[in-house]
Amino acid sequence: MKHVLVTGGAGYIGSHACKALAAAGYVPVTFDNLVYGHRSAVRWGPFVHGDISDRAALDAALRTWQPVAVMHFAAFAYVGESVTNPGKYYRNNVVGTLTLLEAMRDAGVKQFVFSSTCATYGVPSCVPISEDHAQNPINAYGASKLMIERMLKDFNSAHSMRSMCLRYFNAAGADSECETGEAHDPETHLIPLVLDAAAGVRPNVTVFGTDYPTSDGTCVRDYIHVTDLAQAHVLALQALQAGAASTAYNLGNGKGFSVRQVIDVAQQVTGLNVPVVLGAQRAGDPPALVGDARRIQAELGWQPKHADLADIIGTAWRWHQMQRMASK
Ligand code: UDP
């Protein structure tokens, strides 16, 4: 059996990737410090409690499990926090990943699938954004991920470590069998907050900015189902295993939805009213991010199965309801 070390495998996207890896015949070994991840989300393979900044823990995990590749999700990913506390992002994301890459280099593990982000593009000069678009991040989160993309190029040249950088747009939704889903603490993401407001768990949701240069003044994002993202990671890994050269791929649906549109669709899906408060812009938010993912479709045959926003929100809503029932 081929083992894959999945850093951050107890987190939202990482746990969906573990499920997809197991379905594809790999054994996902989750390496997670559980700062944001959940032990209960580790269901598809062994668990190692460890931090990517801990070289000894990484060495031990690589020695024990002899993975064919590493899939790297472990990161801090709150855009707003990265603006107010950039050091936290550079230390954990950049320095932590460097520690991981050096441990891999010394253990002879040469394949890497990286959880990158559309935040590396900054404010785009045109949408949809292709992989060739200039990368000028406007927040420390995006900058930290771009620095890692750069490190990966250098590790490829120096150590023949091949990598796939997957630049996601906005991950959303949940496993359709409700085996895992989104459970951030604190929760800052739009769709779970909108669903909380619909369910009355929170009094309302604040719209961050109504004066953006978009059709209705609110931010536009490209929402991609987390299971479609997970499947792309498996395809990227299989391509690396087959000898593919390092590259980067966007992962989005090529369609933008404003914050107001997301709230409207959530109201339709849930049949409930979402109380809204209009607020100021959030620092670090570009007005519109929409991805052109034709390259991964053409080269790896990736096809999103849940491209419809109502479908994405519907799976999130089922997971949300299940979590609420379980906590009663
Ligand atoms: N957003 C909002 N209210 C919230 C949370 C988010 O209006 O309570 C907006 C945010 O400004 C962004 C979009 O929703 O334009 C998606 O934000 P999210 O935090 O979900 O993802 P991000 O784009 O930061 O990865």
mmCIF file with all atom_site columns, C-alpha atoms in Angstrom, residues 4-11 13-15 17-18 21 29-33 50-53 58 69-76 89-102 104 111-117 141 144-145 147-149 151-152 161 163-168 233 236-237 240:
data_model
loop_
_atom_site.group_PDB
_atom_site.id
_atom_site.type_symbol
_atom_site.label_atom_id
_atom_site.label_alt_id
_atom_site.label_comp_id
_atom_site.label_asym_id
_atom_site.label_entity_id
_atom_site.label_seq_id
_atom_site.pdbx_PDB_ins_code
_atom_site.Cartn_x
_atom_site.Cartn_y
_atom_site.Cartn_z
_atom_site.occupancy
_atom_site.B_iso_or_equiv
_atom_site.pdbx_formal_charge
_atom_site.auth_seq_id
_atom_site.auth_comp_id
_atom_site.auth_asym_id
_atom_site.auth_atom_id
_atom_site.pdbx_PDB_model_num
ATOM 1  C CA . VAL A 1 4   ? 0.843  9.628  1.632   1.00 0.00 ? 4   VAL A CA 1
ATOM 2  C CA . LEU A 1 5   ? 1.695  11.983 4.494   1.00 0.00 ? 5   LEU A CA 1
ATOM 3  C CA . VAL A 1 6   ? -1.127 14.522 4.712   1.00 0.00 ? 6   VAL A CA 1
ATOM 4  C CA . THR A 1 7   ? -0.196 17.534 6.827   1.00 0.00 ? 7   THR A CA 1
ATOM 5  C CA . GLY A 1 8   ? -3.334 19.217 8.063   1.00 0.00 ? 8   GLY A CA 1
ATOM 6  C CA . GLY A 1 9   ? -5.309 16.065 7.327   1.00 0.00 ? 9   GLY A CA 1
ATOM 7  C CA . ALA A 1 10  ? -7.583 16.749 10.319  1.00 0.00 ? 10  ALA A CA 1
ATOM 8  C CA . GLY A 1 11  ? -8.708 20.044 8.798   1.00 0.00 ? 11  GLY A CA 1
ATOM 9  C CA . ILE A 1 13  ? -9.906 20.411 3.028   1.00 0.00 ? 13  ILE A CA 1
ATOM 10 C CA . GLY A 1 14  ? -7.308 17.937 4.307   1.00 0.00 ? 14  GLY A CA 1
ATOM 11 C CA . SER A 1 15  ? -9.931 15.543 5.675   1.00 0.00 ? 15  SER A CA 1
ATOM 12 C CA . ALA A 1 17  ? -8.527 14.828 0.610   1.00 0.00 ? 17  ALA A CA 1
ATOM 13 C CA . CYS A 1 18  ? -7.887 11.879 2.962   1.00 0.00 ? 18  CYS A CA 1
ATOM 14 C CA . LEU A 1 21  ? -6.996 9.340  -1.249  1.00 0.00 ? 21  LEU A CA 1
ATOM 15 C CA . VAL A 1 29  ? -1.329 9.365  7.149   1.00 0.00 ? 29  VAL A CA 1
ATOM 16 C CA . THR A 1 30  ? -2.585 12.519 8.817   1.00 0.00 ? 30  THR A CA 1
ATOM 17 C CA . PHE A 1 31  ? 0.082  14.702 10.439  1.00 0.00 ? 31  PHE A CA 1
ATOM 18 C CA . ASP A 1 32  ? -1.701 17.459 12.337  1.00 0.00 ? 32  ASP A CA 1
ATOM 19 C CA . ASN A 1 33  ? -1.127 19.546 15.461  1.00 0.00 ? 33  ASN A CA 1
ATOM 20 C CA . GLY A 1 50  ? 2.691  16.644 15.327  1.00 0.00 ? 50  GLY A CA 1
ATOM 21 C CA . ASP A 1 51  ? 3.584  20.134 14.207  1.00 0.00 ? 51  ASP A CA 1
ATOM 22 C CA . ILE A 1 52  ? 5.280  20.960 10.900  1.00 0.00 ? 52  ILE A CA 1
ATOM 23 C CA . SER A 1 53  ? 7.765  23.145 12.801  1.00 0.00 ? 53  SER A CA 1
ATOM 24 C CA . LEU A 1 58  ? 8.556  15.038 10.921  1.00 0.00 ? 58  LEU A CA 1
ATOM 25 C CA . ALA A 1 69  ? 4.516  11.776 -1.375  1.00 0.00 ? 69  ALA A CA 1
ATOM 26 C CA . VAL A 1 70  ? 3.441  14.574 0.933   1.00 0.00 ? 70  VAL A CA 1
ATOM 27 C CA . MET A 1 71  ? 0.200  16.492 0.571   1.00 0.00 ? 71  MET A CA 1
ATOM 28 C CA . HIS A 1 72  ? 0.557  19.721 2.461   1.00 0.00 ? 72  HIS A CA 1
ATOM 29 C CA . PHE A 1 73  ? -2.533 21.439 3.875   1.00 0.00 ? 73  PHE A CA 1
ATOM 30 C CA . ALA A 1 74  ? -1.232 22.497 7.292   1.00 0.00 ? 74  ALA A CA 1
ATOM 31 C CA . ALA A 1 75  ? -1.325 26.298 7.339   1.00 0.00 ? 75  ALA A CA 1
ATOM 32 C CA . PHE A 1 76  ? -2.940 29.260 8.982   1.00 0.00 ? 76  PHE A CA 1
ATOM 33 C CA . TYR A 1 89  ? 1.683  33.532 9.046   1.00 0.00 ? 89  TYR A CA 1
ATOM 34 C CA . TYR A 1 90  ? 5.295  33.770 7.949   1.00 0.00 ? 90  TYR A CA 1
ATOM 35 C CA . ARG A 1 91  ? 6.472  31.697 10.908  1.00 0.00 ? 91  ARG A CA 1
ATOM 36 C CA . ASN A 1 92  ? 3.936  28.915 10.601  1.00 0.00 ? 92  ASN A CA 1
ATOM 37 C CA . ASN A 1 93  ? 3.326  28.783 6.876   1.00 0.00 ? 93  ASN A CA 1
ATOM 38 C CA . VAL A 1 94  ? 6.744  29.683 5.470   1.00 0.00 ? 94  VAL A CA 1
ATOM 39 C CA . VAL A 1 95  ? 9.161  28.522 8.162   1.00 0.00 ? 95  VAL A CA 1
ATOM 40 C CA . GLY A 1 96  ? 7.038  25.463 8.966   1.00 0.00 ? 96  GLY A CA 1
ATOM 41 C CA . THR A 1 97  ? 6.913  24.449 5.315   1.00 0.00 ? 97  THR A CA 1
ATOM 42 C CA . LEU A 1 98  ? 10.662 24.950 4.946   1.00 0.00 ? 98  LEU A CA 1
ATOM 43 C CA . THR A 1 99  ? 11.168 22.570 7.867   1.00 0.00 ? 99  THR A CA 1
ATOM 44 C CA . LEU A 1 100 ? 8.887  20.066 6.145   1.00 0.00 ? 100 LEU A CA 1
ATOM 45 C CA . LEU A 1 101 ? 10.694 20.381 2.798   1.00 0.00 ? 101 LEU A CA 1
ATOM 46 C CA . GLU A 1 102 ? 14.096 19.891 4.431   1.00 0.00 ? 102 GLU A CA 1
ATOM 47 C CA . MET A 1 104 ? 11.497 15.456 2.965   1.00 0.00 ? 104 MET A CA 1
ATOM 48 C CA . GLN A 1 111 ? 6.717  14.382 -4.567  1.00 0.00 ? 111 GLN A CA 1
ATOM 49 C CA . PHE A 1 112 ? 4.682  17.205 -3.091  1.00 0.00 ? 112 PHE A CA 1
ATOM 50 C CA . VAL A 1 113 ? 1.113  18.366 -3.609  1.00 0.00 ? 113 VAL A CA 1
ATOM 51 C CA . PHE A 1 114 ? 0.683  21.855 -2.234  1.00 0.00 ? 114 PHE A CA 1
ATOM 52 C CA . SER A 1 115 ? -2.417 23.647 -1.031  1.00 0.00 ? 115 SER A CA 1
ATOM 53 C CA . SER A 1 116 ? -1.836 27.054 -2.593  1.00 0.00 ? 116 SER A CA 1
ATOM 54 C CA . THR A 1 117 ? -4.366 29.801 -3.144  1.00 0.00 ? 117 THR A CA 1
ATOM 55 C CA . TYR A 1 141 ? -1.561 34.836 3.864   1.00 0.00 ? 141 TYR A CA 1
ATOM 56 C CA . SER A 1 144 ? 3.250  33.229 2.609   1.00 0.00 ? 144 SER A CA 1
ATOM 57 C CA . LYS A 1 145 ? 1.816  30.787 0.064   1.00 0.00 ? 145 LYS A CA 1
ATOM 58 C CA . MET A 1 147 ? 6.931  32.216 -0.931  1.00 0.00 ? 147 MET A CA 1
ATOM 59 C CA . ILE A 1 148 ? 6.319  28.487 -0.611  1.00 0.00 ? 148 ILE A CA 1
ATOM 60 C CA . GLU A 1 149 ? 5.643  28.223 -4.367  1.00 0.00 ? 149 GLU A CA 1
ATOM 61 C CA . MET A 1 151 ? 10.747 27.488 -2.424  1.00 0.00 ? 151 MET A CA 1
ATOM 62 C CA . LEU A 1 152 ? 9.248  24.576 -4.318  1.00 0.00 ? 152 LEU A CA 1
ATOM 63 C CA . MET A 1 161 ? 11.550 17.392 -5.690  1.00 0.00 ? 161 MET A CA 1
ATOM 64 C CA . SER A 1 163 ? 5.447  19.514 -6.908  1.00 0.00 ? 163 SER A CA 1
ATOM 65 C CA . MET A 1 164 ? 1.961  20.471 -7.948  1.00 0.00 ? 164 MET A CA 1
ATOM 66 C CA . CYS A 1 165 ? 0.755  23.826 -6.603  1.00 0.00 ? 165 CYS A CA 1
ATOM 67 C CA . LEU A 1 166 ? -3.032 23.881 -6.515  1.00 0.00 ? 166 LEU A CA 1
ATOM 68 C CA . ARG A 1 167 ? -4.312 27.434 -6.287  1.00 0.00 ? 167 ARG A CA 1
ATOM 69 C CA . TYR A 1 168 ? -7.812 27.217 -4.921  1.00 0.00 ? 168 TYR A CA 1
ATOM 70 C CA . HIS A 1 233 ? -5.383 16.558 -5.286  1.00 0.00 ? 233 HIS A CA 1
ATOM 71 C CA . ALA A 1 236 ? -2.239 15.819 -9.108  1.00 0.00 ? 236 ALA A CA 1
ATOM 72 C CA . LEU A 1 237 ? -0.638 13.084 -7.016  1.00 0.00 ? 237 LEU A CA 1
ATOM 73 C CA . LEU A 1 240 ? 3.393  13.200 -10.121 1.00 0.00 ? 240 LEU A CA 1
#
